[in-house]
């Protein structure tokens, strides 16, 4: 399910897409980064292991994280915000690496009451 805010801020989305594309071009020049291959491997591995395909925005965020682009994702509960954090770990070159995700859910819940 795509985030509720998709499409509401076209100028920001356009700017974000440009930043990601600039990072892709830099990485391709510096160390032969292949965006299409990376996205395909992440999605194919996710499909094999979890039986679903990633949304384009999830692949964008995962790719931005790989390229060390600062990210901010605003999406509703259950929309799949955790998936982009884990997608980079599905790449063969990241075998043996792990992610530590700290989510202060109880603190966030207390603030919303």
PDB file of C-alpha atoms in Angstrom:
ATOM      1  CA  UNK A   1       0.000   0.000   0.000  1.00  0.00           C
ATOM      2  CA  UNK A   2       1.589   3.327  -1.008  1.00  0.00           C
ATOM      3  CA  UNK A   3       1.856   6.067   1.587  1.00  0.00           C
ATOM      4  CA  UNK A   4      -1.140   8.384   1.920  1.00  0.00           C
ATOM      5  CA  UNK A   5       0.997  11.419   1.103  1.00  0.00           C
ATOM      6  CA  UNK A   6       2.118  10.154  -2.318  1.00  0.00           C
ATOM      7  CA  UNK A   7       1.528  12.773  -4.986  1.00  0.00           C
ATOM      8  CA  UNK A   8       0.704  15.647  -2.619  1.00  0.00           C
ATOM      9  CA  UNK A   9       4.016  17.379  -2.939  1.00  0.00           C
ATOM     10  CA  UNK A  10       5.130  17.081  -6.564  1.00  0.00           C
ATOM     11  CA  UNK A  11       7.890  19.698  -6.285  1.00  0.00           C
ATOM     12  CA  UNK A  12       9.485  17.914  -3.317  1.00  0.00           C
ATOM     13  CA  UNK A  13       9.165  14.549  -5.017  1.00  0.00           C
ATOM     14  CA  UNK A  14      10.783  15.974  -8.138  1.00  0.00           C
ATOM     15  CA  UNK A  15      13.652  17.419  -6.099  1.00  0.00           C
ATOM     16  CA  UNK A  16      14.114  14.122  -4.252  1.00  0.00           C
ATOM     17  CA  UNK A  17      14.204  12.237  -7.549  1.00  0.00           C
ATOM     18  CA  UNK A  18      16.864  14.637  -8.852  1.00  0.00           C
ATOM     19  CA  UNK A  19      19.004  14.187  -5.719  1.00  0.00           C
ATOM     20  CA  UNK A  20      18.772  10.402  -6.041  1.00  0.00           C
ATOM     21  CA  UNK A  21      19.634  10.545  -9.743  1.00  0.00           C
ATOM     22  CA  UNK A  22      22.668  12.738  -9.015  1.00  0.00           C
ATOM     23  CA  UNK A  23      23.833  10.201  -6.406  1.00  0.00           C
ATOM     24  CA  UNK A  24      23.369   7.360  -8.907  1.00  0.00           C
ATOM     25  CA  UNK A  25      25.407   9.169 -11.557  1.00  0.00           C
ATOM     26  CA  UNK A  26      28.188   9.959  -9.095  1.00  0.00           C
ATOM     27  CA  UNK A  27      28.322   6.358  -7.866  1.00  0.00           C
ATOM     28  CA  UNK A  28      28.277   4.997 -11.417  1.00  0.00           C
ATOM     29  CA  UNK A  29      31.239   7.200 -12.303  1.00  0.00           C
ATOM     30  CA  UNK A  30      33.185   6.577  -9.096  1.00  0.00           C
ATOM     31  CA  UNK A  31      32.762   2.830  -8.704  1.00  0.00           C
ATOM     32  CA  UNK A  32      30.605   1.416 -11.487  1.00  0.00           C
ATOM     33  CA  UNK A  33      27.331   1.460  -9.559  1.00  0.00           C
ATOM     34  CA  UNK A  34      24.446  -0.055 -11.557  1.00  0.00           C
ATOM     35  CA  UNK A  35      21.091   1.212 -10.305  1.00  0.00           C
ATOM     36  CA  UNK A  36      18.984  -1.142 -12.441  1.00  0.00           C
ATOM     37  CA  UNK A  37      20.930  -4.191 -11.251  1.00  0.00           C
ATOM     38  CA  UNK A  38      20.763  -3.164  -7.597  1.00  0.00           C
ATOM     39  CA  UNK A  39      17.014  -2.511  -7.745  1.00  0.00           C
ATOM     40  CA  UNK A  40      16.369  -5.782  -9.599  1.00  0.00           C
ATOM     41  CA  UNK A  41      18.425  -7.854  -7.149  1.00  0.00           C
ATOM     42  CA  UNK A  42      16.739  -6.275  -4.115  1.00  0.00           C
ATOM     43  CA  UNK A  43      13.250  -6.777  -5.550  1.00  0.00           C
ATOM     44  CA  UNK A  44      13.880 -10.290  -6.890  1.00  0.00           C
ATOM     45  CA  UNK A  45      15.351 -11.421  -3.572  1.00  0.00           C
ATOM     46  CA  UNK A  46      12.448  -9.875  -1.662  1.00  0.00           C
ATOM     47  CA  UNK A  47       9.983 -11.635  -3.975  1.00  0.00           C
ATOM     48  CA  UNK A  48      11.771 -14.963  -3.434  1.00  0.00           C
ATOM     49  CA  UNK A  49      12.078 -14.641   0.340  1.00  0.00           C
ATOM     50  CA  UNK A  50       8.910 -12.754   1.294  1.00  0.00           C
ATOM     51  CA  UNK A  51       6.629 -13.414  -1.689  1.00  0.00           C
ATOM     52  CA  UNK A  52       5.916  -9.773  -2.515  1.00  0.00           C
ATOM     53  CA  UNK A  53       7.340  -7.009  -4.649  1.00  0.00           C
ATOM     54  CA  UNK A  54       8.713  -3.777  -3.244  1.00  0.00           C
ATOM     55  CA  UNK A  55       7.001  -0.526  -4.167  1.00  0.00           C
ATOM     56  CA  UNK A  56       9.016   1.913  -6.263  1.00  0.00           C
ATOM     57  CA  UNK A  57       9.251   4.319  -3.314  1.00  0.00           C
ATOM     58  CA  UNK A  58      10.679   1.547  -1.114  1.00  0.00           C
ATOM     59  CA  UNK A  59      13.346   0.787  -3.713  1.00  0.00           C
ATOM     60  CA  UNK A  60      14.089   4.522  -4.022  1.00  0.00           C
ATOM     61  CA  UNK A  61      14.609   4.840  -0.265  1.00  0.00           C
ATOM     62  CA  UNK A  62      16.721   1.669  -0.092  1.00  0.00           C
ATOM     63  CA  UNK A  63      18.856   2.880  -2.972  1.00  0.00           C
ATOM     64  CA  UNK A  64      19.238   6.318  -1.387  1.00  0.00           C
ATOM     65  CA  UNK A  65      20.419   4.671   1.832  1.00  0.00           C
ATOM     66  CA  UNK A  66      22.960   2.595  -0.095  1.00  0.00           C
ATOM     67  CA  UNK A  67      24.224   5.771  -1.752  1.00  0.00           C
ATOM     68  CA  UNK A  68      24.380   7.571   1.613  1.00  0.00           C
ATOM     69  CA  UNK A  69      21.709  10.110   0.707  1.00  0.00           C
ATOM     70  CA  UNK A  70      19.895  11.471   3.756  1.00  0.00           C
ATOM     71  CA  UNK A  71      16.286  10.258   3.812  1.00  0.00           C
ATOM     72  CA  UNK A  72      13.040  11.201   5.477  1.00  0.00           C
ATOM     73  CA  UNK A  73      10.052   8.928   4.932  1.00  0.00           C
ATOM     74  CA  UNK A  74       6.616   9.998   6.062  1.00  0.00           C
ATOM     75  CA  UNK A  75       4.073   7.227   5.642  1.00  0.00           C
ATOM     76  CA  UNK A  76       1.198   5.713   7.539  1.00  0.00           C
ATOM     77  CA  UNK A  77       1.221   2.746   9.872  1.00  0.00           C
ATOM     78  CA  UNK A  78       1.544  -0.508   7.966  1.00  0.00           C
ATOM     79  CA  UNK A  79       2.669   1.136   4.727  1.00  0.00           C
ATOM     80  CA  UNK A  80       6.025  -0.660   4.642  1.00  0.00           C
ATOM     81  CA  UNK A  81       8.517   1.849   6.020  1.00  0.00           C
ATOM     82  CA  UNK A  82      10.736  -0.901   7.458  1.00  0.00           C
ATOM     83  CA  UNK A  83      11.243  -2.667   4.122  1.00  0.00           C
ATOM     84  CA  UNK A  84      13.638  -0.040   2.664  1.00  0.00           C
ATOM     85  CA  UNK A  85      15.855  -0.408   5.730  1.00  0.00           C
ATOM     86  CA  UNK A  86      16.244  -4.118   5.082  1.00  0.00           C
ATOM     87  CA  UNK A  87      16.397  -4.227   1.275  1.00  0.00           C
ATOM     88  CA  UNK A  88      20.120  -3.325   1.083  1.00  0.00           C
ATOM     89  CA  UNK A  89      20.888  -6.368   3.237  1.00  0.00           C
ATOM     90  CA  UNK A  90      19.522  -8.585   0.457  1.00  0.00           C
ATOM     91  CA  UNK A  91      22.380  -7.647  -1.868  1.00  0.00           C
ATOM     92  CA  UNK A  92      25.097 -10.319  -2.183  1.00  0.00           C
ATOM     93  CA  UNK A  93      27.820  -7.770  -1.444  1.00  0.00           C
ATOM     94  CA  UNK A  94      26.197  -7.105   1.943  1.00  0.00           C
ATOM     95  CA  UNK A  95      26.083 -10.753   3.020  1.00  0.00           C
ATOM     96  CA  UNK A  96      26.985 -11.033   6.687  1.00  0.00           C
ATOM     97  CA  UNK A  97      26.083  -7.431   7.447  1.00  0.00           C
ATOM     98  CA  UNK A  98      23.172  -6.525   9.675  1.00  0.00           C
ATOM     99  CA  UNK A  99      20.976  -3.563  10.544  1.00  0.00           C
ATOM    100  CA  UNK A 100      20.139  -2.413  14.029  1.00  0.00           C
ATOM    101  CA  UNK A 101      16.807  -0.608  13.977  1.00  0.00           C
ATOM    102  CA  UNK A 102      15.838   1.295  17.098  1.00  0.00           C
ATOM    103  CA  UNK A 103      12.203   2.309  17.160  1.00  0.00           C
ATOM    104  CA  UNK A 104      10.962   4.090  20.283  1.00  0.00           C
ATOM    105  CA  UNK A 105       7.338   3.043  19.763  1.00  0.00           C
ATOM    106  CA  UNK A 106       6.273   3.329  23.400  1.00  0.00           C
ATOM    107  CA  UNK A 107       7.666   6.863  23.610  1.00  0.00           C
ATOM    108  CA  UNK A 108       5.924   7.822  20.378  1.00  0.00           C
ATOM    109  CA  UNK A 109       2.651   6.346  21.594  1.00  0.00           C
ATOM    110  CA  UNK A 110       2.886   8.278  24.855  1.00  0.00           C
ATOM    111  CA  UNK A 111       3.432  11.545  22.948  1.00  0.00           C
ATOM    112  CA  UNK A 112       0.302  11.012  20.853  1.00  0.00           C
ATOM    113  CA  UNK A 113      -2.067  10.626  23.792  1.00  0.00           C
TER     114      UNK A 113
END
